[in-house]
Structure formats: structure tokens, C-alpha cells
PDB file of C-alpha atoms in Angstrom:
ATOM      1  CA  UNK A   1       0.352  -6.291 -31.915  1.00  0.00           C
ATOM      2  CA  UNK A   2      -2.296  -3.531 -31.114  1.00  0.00           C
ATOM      3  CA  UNK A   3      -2.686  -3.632 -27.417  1.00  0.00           C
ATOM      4  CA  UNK A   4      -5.043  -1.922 -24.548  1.00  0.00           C
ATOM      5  CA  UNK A   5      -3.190   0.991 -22.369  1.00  0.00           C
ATOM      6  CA  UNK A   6      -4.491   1.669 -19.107  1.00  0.00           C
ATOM      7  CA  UNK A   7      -3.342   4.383 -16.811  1.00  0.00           C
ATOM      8  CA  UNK A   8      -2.442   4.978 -13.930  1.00  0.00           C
ATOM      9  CA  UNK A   9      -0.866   1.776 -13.436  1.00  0.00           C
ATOM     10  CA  UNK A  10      -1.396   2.425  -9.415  1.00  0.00           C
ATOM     11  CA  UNK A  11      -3.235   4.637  -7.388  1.00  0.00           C
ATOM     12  CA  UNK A  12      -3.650   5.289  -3.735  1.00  0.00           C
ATOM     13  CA  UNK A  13      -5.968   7.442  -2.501  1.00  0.00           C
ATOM     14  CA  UNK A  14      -8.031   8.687   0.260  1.00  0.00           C
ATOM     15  CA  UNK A  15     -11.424   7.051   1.358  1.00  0.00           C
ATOM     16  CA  UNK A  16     -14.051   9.876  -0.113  1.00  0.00           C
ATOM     17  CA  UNK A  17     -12.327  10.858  -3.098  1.00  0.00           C
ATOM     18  CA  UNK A  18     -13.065  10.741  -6.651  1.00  0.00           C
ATOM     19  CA  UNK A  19     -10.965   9.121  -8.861  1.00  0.00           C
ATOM     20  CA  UNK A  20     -10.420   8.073 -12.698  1.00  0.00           C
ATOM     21  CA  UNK A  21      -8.768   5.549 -14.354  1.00  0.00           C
ATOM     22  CA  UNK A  22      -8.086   6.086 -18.403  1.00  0.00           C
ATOM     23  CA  UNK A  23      -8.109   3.416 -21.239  1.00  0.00           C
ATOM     24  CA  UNK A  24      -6.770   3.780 -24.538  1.00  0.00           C
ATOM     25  CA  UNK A  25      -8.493   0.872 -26.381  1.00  0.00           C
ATOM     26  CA  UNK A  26      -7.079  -0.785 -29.725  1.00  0.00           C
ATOM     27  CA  UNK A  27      -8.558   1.889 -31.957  1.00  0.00           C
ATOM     28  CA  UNK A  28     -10.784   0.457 -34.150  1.00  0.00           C
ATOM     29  CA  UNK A  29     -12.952  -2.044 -31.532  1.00  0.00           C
ATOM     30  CA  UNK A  30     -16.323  -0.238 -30.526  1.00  0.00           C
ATOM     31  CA  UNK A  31     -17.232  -2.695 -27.765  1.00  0.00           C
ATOM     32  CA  UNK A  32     -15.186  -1.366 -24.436  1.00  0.00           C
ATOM     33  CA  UNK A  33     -15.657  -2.654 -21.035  1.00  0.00           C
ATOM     34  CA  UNK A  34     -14.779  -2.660 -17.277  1.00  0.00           C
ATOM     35  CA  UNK A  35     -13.786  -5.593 -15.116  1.00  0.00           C
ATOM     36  CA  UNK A  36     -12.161  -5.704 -11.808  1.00  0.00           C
ATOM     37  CA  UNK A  37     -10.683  -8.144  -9.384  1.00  0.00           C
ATOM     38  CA  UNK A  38     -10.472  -7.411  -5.661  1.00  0.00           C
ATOM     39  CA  UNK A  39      -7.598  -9.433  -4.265  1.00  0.00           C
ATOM     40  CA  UNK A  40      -7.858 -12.831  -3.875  1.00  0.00           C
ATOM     41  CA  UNK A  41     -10.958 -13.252  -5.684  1.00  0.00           C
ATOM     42  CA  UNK A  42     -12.728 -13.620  -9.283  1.00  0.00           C
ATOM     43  CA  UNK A  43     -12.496 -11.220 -12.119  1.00  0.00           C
ATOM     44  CA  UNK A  44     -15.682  -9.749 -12.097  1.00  0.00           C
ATOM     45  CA  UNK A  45     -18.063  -7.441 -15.008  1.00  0.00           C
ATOM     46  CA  UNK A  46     -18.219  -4.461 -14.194  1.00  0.00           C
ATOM     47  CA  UNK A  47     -19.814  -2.798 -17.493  1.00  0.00           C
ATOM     48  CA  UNK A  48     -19.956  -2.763 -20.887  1.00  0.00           C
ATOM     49  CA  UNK A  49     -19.894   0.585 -23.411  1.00  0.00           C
ATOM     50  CA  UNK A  50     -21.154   0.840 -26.941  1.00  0.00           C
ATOM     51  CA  UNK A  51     -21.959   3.629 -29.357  1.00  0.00           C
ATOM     52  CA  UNK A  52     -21.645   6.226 -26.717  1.00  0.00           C
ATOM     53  CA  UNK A  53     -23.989   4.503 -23.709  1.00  0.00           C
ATOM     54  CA  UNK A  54     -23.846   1.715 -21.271  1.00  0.00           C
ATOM     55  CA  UNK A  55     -24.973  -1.547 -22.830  1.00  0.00           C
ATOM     56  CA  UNK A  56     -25.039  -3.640 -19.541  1.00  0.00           C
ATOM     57  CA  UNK A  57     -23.736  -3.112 -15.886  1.00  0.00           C
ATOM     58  CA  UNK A  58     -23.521  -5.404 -13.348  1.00  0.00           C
ATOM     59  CA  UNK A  59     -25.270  -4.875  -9.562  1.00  0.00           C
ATOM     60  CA  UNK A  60     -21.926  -3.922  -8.731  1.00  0.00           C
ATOM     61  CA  UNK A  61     -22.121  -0.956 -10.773  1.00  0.00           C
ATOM     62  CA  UNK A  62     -24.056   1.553  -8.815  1.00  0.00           C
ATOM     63  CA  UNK A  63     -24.321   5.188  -8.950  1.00  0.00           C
ATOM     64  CA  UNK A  64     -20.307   6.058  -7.406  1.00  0.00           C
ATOM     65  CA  UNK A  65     -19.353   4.469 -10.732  1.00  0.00           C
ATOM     66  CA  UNK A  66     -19.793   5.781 -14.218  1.00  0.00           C
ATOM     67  CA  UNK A  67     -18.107   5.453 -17.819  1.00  0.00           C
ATOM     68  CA  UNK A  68     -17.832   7.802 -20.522  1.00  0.00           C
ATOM     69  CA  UNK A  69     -15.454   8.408 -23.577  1.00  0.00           C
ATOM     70  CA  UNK A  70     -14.763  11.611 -23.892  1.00  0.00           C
ATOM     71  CA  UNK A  71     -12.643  12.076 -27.113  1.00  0.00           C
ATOM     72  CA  UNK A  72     -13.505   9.400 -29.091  1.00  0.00           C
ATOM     73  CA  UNK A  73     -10.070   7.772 -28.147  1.00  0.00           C
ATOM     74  CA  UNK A  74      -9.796   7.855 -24.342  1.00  0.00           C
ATOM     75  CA  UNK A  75     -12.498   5.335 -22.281  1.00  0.00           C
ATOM     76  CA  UNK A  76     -12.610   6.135 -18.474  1.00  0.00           C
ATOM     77  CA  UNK A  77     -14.178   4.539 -15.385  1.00  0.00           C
ATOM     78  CA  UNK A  78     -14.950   7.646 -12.411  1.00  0.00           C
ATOM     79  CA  UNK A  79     -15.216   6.503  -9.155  1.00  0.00           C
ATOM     80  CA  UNK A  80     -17.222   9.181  -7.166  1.00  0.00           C
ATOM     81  CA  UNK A  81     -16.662   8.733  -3.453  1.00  0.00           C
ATOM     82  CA  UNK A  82     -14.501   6.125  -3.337  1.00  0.00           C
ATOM     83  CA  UNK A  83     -14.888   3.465  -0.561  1.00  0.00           C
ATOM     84  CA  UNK A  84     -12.017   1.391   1.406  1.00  0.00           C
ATOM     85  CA  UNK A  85     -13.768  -1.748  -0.591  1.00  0.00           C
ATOM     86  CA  UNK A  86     -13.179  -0.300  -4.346  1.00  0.00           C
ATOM     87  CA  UNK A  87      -9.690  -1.608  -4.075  1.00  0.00           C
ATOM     88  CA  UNK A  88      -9.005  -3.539  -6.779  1.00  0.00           C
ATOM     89  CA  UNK A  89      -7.280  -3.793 -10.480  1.00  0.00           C
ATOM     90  CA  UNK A  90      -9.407  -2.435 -12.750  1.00  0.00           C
ATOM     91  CA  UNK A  91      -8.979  -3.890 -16.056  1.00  0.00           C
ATOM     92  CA  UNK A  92      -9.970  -2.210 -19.273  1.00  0.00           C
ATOM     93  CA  UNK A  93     -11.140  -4.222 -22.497  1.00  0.00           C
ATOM     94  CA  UNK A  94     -11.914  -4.016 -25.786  1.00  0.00           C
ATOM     95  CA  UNK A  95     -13.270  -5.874 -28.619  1.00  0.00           C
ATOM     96  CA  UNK A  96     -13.578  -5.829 -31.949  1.00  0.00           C
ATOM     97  CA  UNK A  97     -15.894  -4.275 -35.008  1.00  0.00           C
ATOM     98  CA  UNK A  98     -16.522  -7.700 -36.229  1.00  0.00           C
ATOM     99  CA  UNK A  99     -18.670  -9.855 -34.052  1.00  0.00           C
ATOM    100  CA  UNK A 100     -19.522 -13.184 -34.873  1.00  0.00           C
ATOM    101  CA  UNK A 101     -22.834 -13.872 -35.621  1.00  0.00           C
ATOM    102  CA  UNK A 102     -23.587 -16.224 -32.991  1.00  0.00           C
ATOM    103  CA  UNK A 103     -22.643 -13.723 -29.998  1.00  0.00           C
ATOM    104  CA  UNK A 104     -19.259 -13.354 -28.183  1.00  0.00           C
ATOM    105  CA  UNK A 105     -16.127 -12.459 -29.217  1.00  0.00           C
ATOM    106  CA  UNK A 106     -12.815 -11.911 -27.868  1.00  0.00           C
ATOM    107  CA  UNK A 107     -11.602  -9.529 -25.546  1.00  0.00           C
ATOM    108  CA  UNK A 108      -8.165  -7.800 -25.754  1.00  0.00           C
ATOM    109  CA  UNK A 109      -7.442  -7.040 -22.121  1.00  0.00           C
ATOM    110  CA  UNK A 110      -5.148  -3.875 -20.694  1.00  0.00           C
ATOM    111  CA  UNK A 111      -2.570  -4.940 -17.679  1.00  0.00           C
ATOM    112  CA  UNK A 112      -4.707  -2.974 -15.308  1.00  0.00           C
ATOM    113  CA  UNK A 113      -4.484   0.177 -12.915  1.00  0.00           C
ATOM    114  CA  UNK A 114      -4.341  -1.346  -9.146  1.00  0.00           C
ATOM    115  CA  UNK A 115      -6.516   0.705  -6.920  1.00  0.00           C
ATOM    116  CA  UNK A 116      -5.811   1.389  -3.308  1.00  0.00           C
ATOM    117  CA  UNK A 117      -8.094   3.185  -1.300  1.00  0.00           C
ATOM    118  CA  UNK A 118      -6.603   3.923   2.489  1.00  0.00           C
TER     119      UNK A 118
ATOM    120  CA  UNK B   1     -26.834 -18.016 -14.375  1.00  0.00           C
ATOM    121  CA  UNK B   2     -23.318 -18.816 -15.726  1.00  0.00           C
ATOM    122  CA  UNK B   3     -20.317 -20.308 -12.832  1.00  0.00           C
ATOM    123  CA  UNK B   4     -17.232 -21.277 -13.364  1.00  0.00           C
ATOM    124  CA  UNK B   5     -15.446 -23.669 -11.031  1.00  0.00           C
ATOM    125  CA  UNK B   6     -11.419 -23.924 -10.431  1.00  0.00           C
ATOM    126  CA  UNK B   7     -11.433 -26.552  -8.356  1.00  0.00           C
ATOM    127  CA  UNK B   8      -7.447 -25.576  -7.918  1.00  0.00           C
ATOM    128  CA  UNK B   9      -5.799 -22.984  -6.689  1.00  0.00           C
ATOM    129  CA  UNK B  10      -2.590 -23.845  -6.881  1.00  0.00           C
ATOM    130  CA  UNK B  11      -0.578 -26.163  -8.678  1.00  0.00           C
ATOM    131  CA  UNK B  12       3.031 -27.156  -8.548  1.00  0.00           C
ATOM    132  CA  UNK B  13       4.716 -28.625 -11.778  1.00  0.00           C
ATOM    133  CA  UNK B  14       8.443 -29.898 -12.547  1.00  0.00           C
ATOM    134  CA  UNK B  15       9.807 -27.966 -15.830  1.00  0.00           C
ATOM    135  CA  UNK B  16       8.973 -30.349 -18.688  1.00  0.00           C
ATOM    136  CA  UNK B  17       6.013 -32.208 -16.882  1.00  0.00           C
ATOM    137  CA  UNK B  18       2.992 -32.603 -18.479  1.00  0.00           C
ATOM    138  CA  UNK B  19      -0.035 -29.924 -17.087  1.00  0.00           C
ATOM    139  CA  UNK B  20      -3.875 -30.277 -16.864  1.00  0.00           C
ATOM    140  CA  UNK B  21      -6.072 -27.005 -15.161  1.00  0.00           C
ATOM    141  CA  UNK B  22      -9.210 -27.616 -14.945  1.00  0.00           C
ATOM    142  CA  UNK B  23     -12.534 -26.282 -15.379  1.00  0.00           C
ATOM    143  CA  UNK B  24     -15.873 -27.100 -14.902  1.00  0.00           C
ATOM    144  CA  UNK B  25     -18.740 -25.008 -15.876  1.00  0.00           C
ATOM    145  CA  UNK B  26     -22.562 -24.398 -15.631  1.00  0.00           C
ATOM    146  CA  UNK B  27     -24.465 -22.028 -18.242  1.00  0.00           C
ATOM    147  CA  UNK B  28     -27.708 -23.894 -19.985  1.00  0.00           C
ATOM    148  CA  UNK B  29     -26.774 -23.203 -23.525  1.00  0.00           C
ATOM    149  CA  UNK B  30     -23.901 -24.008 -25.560  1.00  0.00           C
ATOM    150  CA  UNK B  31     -21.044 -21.800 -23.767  1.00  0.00           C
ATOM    151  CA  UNK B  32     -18.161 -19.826 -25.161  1.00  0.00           C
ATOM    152  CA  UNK B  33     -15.376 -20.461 -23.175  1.00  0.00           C
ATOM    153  CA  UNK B  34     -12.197 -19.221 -22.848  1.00  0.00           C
ATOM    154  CA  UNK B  35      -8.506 -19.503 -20.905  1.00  0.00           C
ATOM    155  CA  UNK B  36      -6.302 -16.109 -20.061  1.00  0.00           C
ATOM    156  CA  UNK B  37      -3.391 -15.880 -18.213  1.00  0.00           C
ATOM    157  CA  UNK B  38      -2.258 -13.250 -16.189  1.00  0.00           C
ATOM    158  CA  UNK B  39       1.803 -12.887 -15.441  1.00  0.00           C
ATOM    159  CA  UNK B  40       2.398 -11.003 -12.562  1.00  0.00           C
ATOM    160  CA  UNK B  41       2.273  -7.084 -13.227  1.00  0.00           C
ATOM    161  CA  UNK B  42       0.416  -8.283 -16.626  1.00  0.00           C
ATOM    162  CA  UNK B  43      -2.890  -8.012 -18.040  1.00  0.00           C
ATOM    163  CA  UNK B  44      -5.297 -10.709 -19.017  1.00  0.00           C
ATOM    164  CA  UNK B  45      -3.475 -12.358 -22.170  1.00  0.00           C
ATOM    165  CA  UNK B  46      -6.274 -14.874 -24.201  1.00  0.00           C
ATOM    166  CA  UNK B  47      -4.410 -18.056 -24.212  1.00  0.00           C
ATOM    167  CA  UNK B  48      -7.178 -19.919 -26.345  1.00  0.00           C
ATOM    168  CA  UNK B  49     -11.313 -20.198 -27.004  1.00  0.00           C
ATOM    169  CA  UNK B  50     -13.589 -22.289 -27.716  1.00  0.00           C
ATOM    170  CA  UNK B  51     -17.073 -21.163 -29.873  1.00  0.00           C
ATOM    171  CA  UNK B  52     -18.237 -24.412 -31.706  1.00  0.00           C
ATOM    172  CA  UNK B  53     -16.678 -26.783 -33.854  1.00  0.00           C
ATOM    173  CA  UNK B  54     -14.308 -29.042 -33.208  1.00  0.00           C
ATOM    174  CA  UNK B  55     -14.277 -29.659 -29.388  1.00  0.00           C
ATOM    175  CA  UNK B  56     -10.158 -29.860 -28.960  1.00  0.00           C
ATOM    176  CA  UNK B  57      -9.152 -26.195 -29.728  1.00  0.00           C
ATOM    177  CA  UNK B  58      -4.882 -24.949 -30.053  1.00  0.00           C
ATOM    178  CA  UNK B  59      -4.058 -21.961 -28.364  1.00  0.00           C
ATOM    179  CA  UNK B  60      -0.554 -19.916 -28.054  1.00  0.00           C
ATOM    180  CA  UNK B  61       2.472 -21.130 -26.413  1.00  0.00           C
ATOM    181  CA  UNK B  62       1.840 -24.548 -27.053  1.00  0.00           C
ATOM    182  CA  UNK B  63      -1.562 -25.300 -24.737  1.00  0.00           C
ATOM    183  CA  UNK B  64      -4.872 -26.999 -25.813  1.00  0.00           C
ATOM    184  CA  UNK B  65      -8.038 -27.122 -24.382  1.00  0.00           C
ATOM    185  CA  UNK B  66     -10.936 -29.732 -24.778  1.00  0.00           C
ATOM    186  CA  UNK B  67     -14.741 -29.382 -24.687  1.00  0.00           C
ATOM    187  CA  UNK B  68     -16.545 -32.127 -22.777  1.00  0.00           C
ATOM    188  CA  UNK B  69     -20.095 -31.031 -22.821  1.00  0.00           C
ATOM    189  CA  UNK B  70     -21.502 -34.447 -20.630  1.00  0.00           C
ATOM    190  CA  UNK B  71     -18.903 -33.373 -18.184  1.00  0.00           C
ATOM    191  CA  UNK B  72     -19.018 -29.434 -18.530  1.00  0.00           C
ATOM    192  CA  UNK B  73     -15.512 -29.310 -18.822  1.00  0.00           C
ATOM    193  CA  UNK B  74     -12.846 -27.461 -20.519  1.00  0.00           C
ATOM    194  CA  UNK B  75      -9.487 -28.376 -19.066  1.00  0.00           C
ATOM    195  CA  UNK B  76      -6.281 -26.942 -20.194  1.00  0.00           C
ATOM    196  CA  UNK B  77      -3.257 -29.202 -20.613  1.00  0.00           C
ATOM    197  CA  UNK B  78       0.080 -28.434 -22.187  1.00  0.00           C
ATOM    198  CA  UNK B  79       2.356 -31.602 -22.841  1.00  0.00           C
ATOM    199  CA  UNK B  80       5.377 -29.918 -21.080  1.00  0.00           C
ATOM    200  CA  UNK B  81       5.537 -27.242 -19.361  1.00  0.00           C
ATOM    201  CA  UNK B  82       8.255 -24.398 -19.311  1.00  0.00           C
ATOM    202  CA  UNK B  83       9.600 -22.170 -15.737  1.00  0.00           C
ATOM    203  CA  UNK B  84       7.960 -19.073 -18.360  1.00  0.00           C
ATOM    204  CA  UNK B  85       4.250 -20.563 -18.118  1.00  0.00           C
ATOM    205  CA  UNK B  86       4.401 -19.770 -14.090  1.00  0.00           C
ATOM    206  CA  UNK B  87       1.676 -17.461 -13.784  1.00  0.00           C
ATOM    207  CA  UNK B  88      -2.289 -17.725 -13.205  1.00  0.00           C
ATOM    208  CA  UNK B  89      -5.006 -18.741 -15.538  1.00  0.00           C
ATOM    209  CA  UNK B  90      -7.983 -18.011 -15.110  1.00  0.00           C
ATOM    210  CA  UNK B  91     -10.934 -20.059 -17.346  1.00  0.00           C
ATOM    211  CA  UNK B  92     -13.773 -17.920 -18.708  1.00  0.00           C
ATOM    212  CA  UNK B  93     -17.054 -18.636 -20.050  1.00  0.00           C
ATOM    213  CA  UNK B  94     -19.285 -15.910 -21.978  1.00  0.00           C
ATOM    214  CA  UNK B  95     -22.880 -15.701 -22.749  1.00  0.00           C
ATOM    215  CA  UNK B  96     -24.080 -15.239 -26.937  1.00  0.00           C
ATOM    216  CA  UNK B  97     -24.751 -11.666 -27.534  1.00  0.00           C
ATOM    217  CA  UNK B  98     -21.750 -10.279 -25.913  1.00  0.00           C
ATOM    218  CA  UNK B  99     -18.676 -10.870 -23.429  1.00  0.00           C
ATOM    219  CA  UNK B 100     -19.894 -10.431 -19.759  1.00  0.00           C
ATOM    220  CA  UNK B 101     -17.863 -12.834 -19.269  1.00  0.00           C
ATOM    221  CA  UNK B 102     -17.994 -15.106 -15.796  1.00  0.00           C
ATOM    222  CA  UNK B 103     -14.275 -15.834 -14.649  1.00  0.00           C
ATOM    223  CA  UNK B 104     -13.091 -18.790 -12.568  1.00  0.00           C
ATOM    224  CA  UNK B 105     -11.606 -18.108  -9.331  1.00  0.00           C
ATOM    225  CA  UNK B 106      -7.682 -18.337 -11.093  1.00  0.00           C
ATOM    226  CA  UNK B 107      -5.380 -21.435 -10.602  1.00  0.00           C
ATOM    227  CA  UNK B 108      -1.875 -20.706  -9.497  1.00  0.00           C
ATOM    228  CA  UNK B 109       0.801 -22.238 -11.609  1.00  0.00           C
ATOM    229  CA  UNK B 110       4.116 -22.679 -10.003  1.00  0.00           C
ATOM    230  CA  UNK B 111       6.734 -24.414 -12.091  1.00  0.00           C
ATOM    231  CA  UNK B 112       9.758 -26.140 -10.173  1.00  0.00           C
ATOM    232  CA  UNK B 113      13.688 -26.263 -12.507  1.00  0.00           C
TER     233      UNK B 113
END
């Protein structure tokens, strides 16, 4: 079954640095997006990528964050300056070419890269 | 704007018991809703979804779901459960037009042997 890859599976790093976490999406999907979940509490939305550009980000995605796809395979989420409350699990997803009609469809989630910012 | 409510956070089952998770939610149209489950050191794994139709919906490894719209629930049951289904599920719903999806705070599924 075609699956998500996400890597690095952890990270630590220092409070101030930049950091990026790498998706491999099922290759065929065009829709890719960004969630998180900070410990203890809900999965959130970070953003959502299509044809090249952001299609929605959330208030949580400010200017530290940003998305690109750089080889037409890889997605990746950059974390500028990172901050002591970025860390989370980052989950990557994708979703297929064929949307239903009537809106959403589903999402085939990676297992996640933890990030740990000290 | 969409919520989703857990009202659980954890539950504690016998192997074999019979399991209900439930979900209420609050979005003004006719939702999409979903149920993943995350094993620990696993991603989000789509357990089942529900679009429109018929309101009881079959997922994998043997759960259902059912649509109440006069109650705005979509609880998850599973006749009898098995020590593999410890792990957390988290209920989903997700707006037409895409999948910014709104996630429940996660129910913690603990099954005794």
C-alpha cells in the first residue's frame, strides 16, 4: 500500500535554529499538507500545498514557517528560528488527484518527525 | 467554526468487550467526518469516514461508526475489542472544498487480557 515517508523521524535542536523536515508523499496525490500536534493536545492544520503555492494556512502559520517542493517529489516544512514552543510531531499528508465533487477527501497520513527544540 | 469534542480521554476495555468512543461535533453544514488512529511511534491511520449516504459507515479492523445528525454525533463502536486496537483515536471532521480538517482532542484506548 503506497504510504507517506517523513524524515527525520526525530530532531532536537537548539532554540534559534532553522530546521527542515522532508515528506515524500504517495506520488501521484497533488494536494500535500502540514499538521502538527504539540503534546498532549489536538492535531492541528498547519497548511495546505497545491500546484506549487500555499492554498490555505492556519494563524499558526506565520512567517518562521514556510513550505515548498523542491523536486517535484520531496515536500518540506522550514522552520526559520525555531522557538522552545515548535515542539511537536509534525505530520505530513497527502491526498489524492481525484476529489469528490462535493469537497473533502481523504488524507493518507506519514508517522511523523517529533520535534524537540531545547 | 468547526469543534470536535472527545468527551474521553481515556478508556479502559477487557479484551473481547464491546467499545463505543465518542464524538460530538459542531460545523453548520453537513460535515465530513472521519476516525484515525494513531499506534504509538505510528502515523495517523484512517480507520473509517463518513461523506453522505447511509449514516452507519464500516471501516477496517472490524469498527463502525454512526451519523446522528439531531445529536451531532459520530461514535465509534467495535463489537469486541482486541489487546492490538490499544492505541488513540482521534475523530475528525472536515469542511467541503478541502481537508483542513478539525481533530478531537484523542481518546486513549487501553485494552486489559
Amino acid at each position: 500500500e503506497p504510504e507517506v515517508t517523513q524524515t527525520p523521524s526525530h530532531q532536537v535542536t537548539q532554540m534559534g535554529q532553522e530546521v527542515i523536515l522532508r515528506c515524500v508523499p504517495i506520488s501521484n496525490h497533488l494536494y500535500f499538507y502540514w499538521y502538527r500536534q504539540i503534546l498532549g493536545q489536538k492535531v492541528e492544520f498547519l497548511v495546505s500545498f497545491y500546484n506549487n503555492e500555499i492554498s490555505e494556512k492556519s494563524e499558526i502559520f506565520d512567517d518562521q514557517f514556510s513550505v515548498e517542493r523542491p523536486d517535484g517529489s520531496n515536500f518540506t516544512l522550514k522552520i526559520r528560528s525555531t522557538k522552545l514552543e515548535d515542539s511537536a510531531m509534525y505530520f505530513c499528508a497527502s491526498e489524492g488527484r481525484d476529489r469528490i465533487p462535493s469537497g473533502a477527501n481523504v488524507l493518507t497520513f506519514g508517522a511523523g518527525s517529533r520535534l524537540t527544540v531545547l | 467554526a468547526q469543534s470536535v469534542t472527545q468527551p474521553d480521554i481515556h478508556i479502559t476495555v477487557s479484551e473481547g468487550a464491546s467499545l463505543e468512543l465518542r464524538c460530538n461535533y459542531s460545523y453548520g453544514a453537513t460535515p465530513y467526518l472521519f476516525w484515525y488512529v494513531q499506534s504509538p511511534g505510528q502515523g495517523l491511520q484512517l480507520l473509517l469516514k463518513y461523506f453522505s449516504g447511509d449514516t452507519l459507515v464500516q471501516g477496517i479492523k472490524g469498527f463502525e461508526a454512526e451519523f446522528k445528525r439531531s445529536q451531532s454525533s459520530f461514535n465509534l463502536r467495535k463489537p469486541s475489542v482486541h489487546w492490538s486496537d490499544a492505541a488513540e483515536y482521534f475523530c475528525a471532521v472536515g469542511t467541503g472544498g478541502g481537508n483542513k480538517l478539525t481533530f478531537g482532542t484523542g481518546t486513549q484506548l487501553k485494552v486489559e487480557l
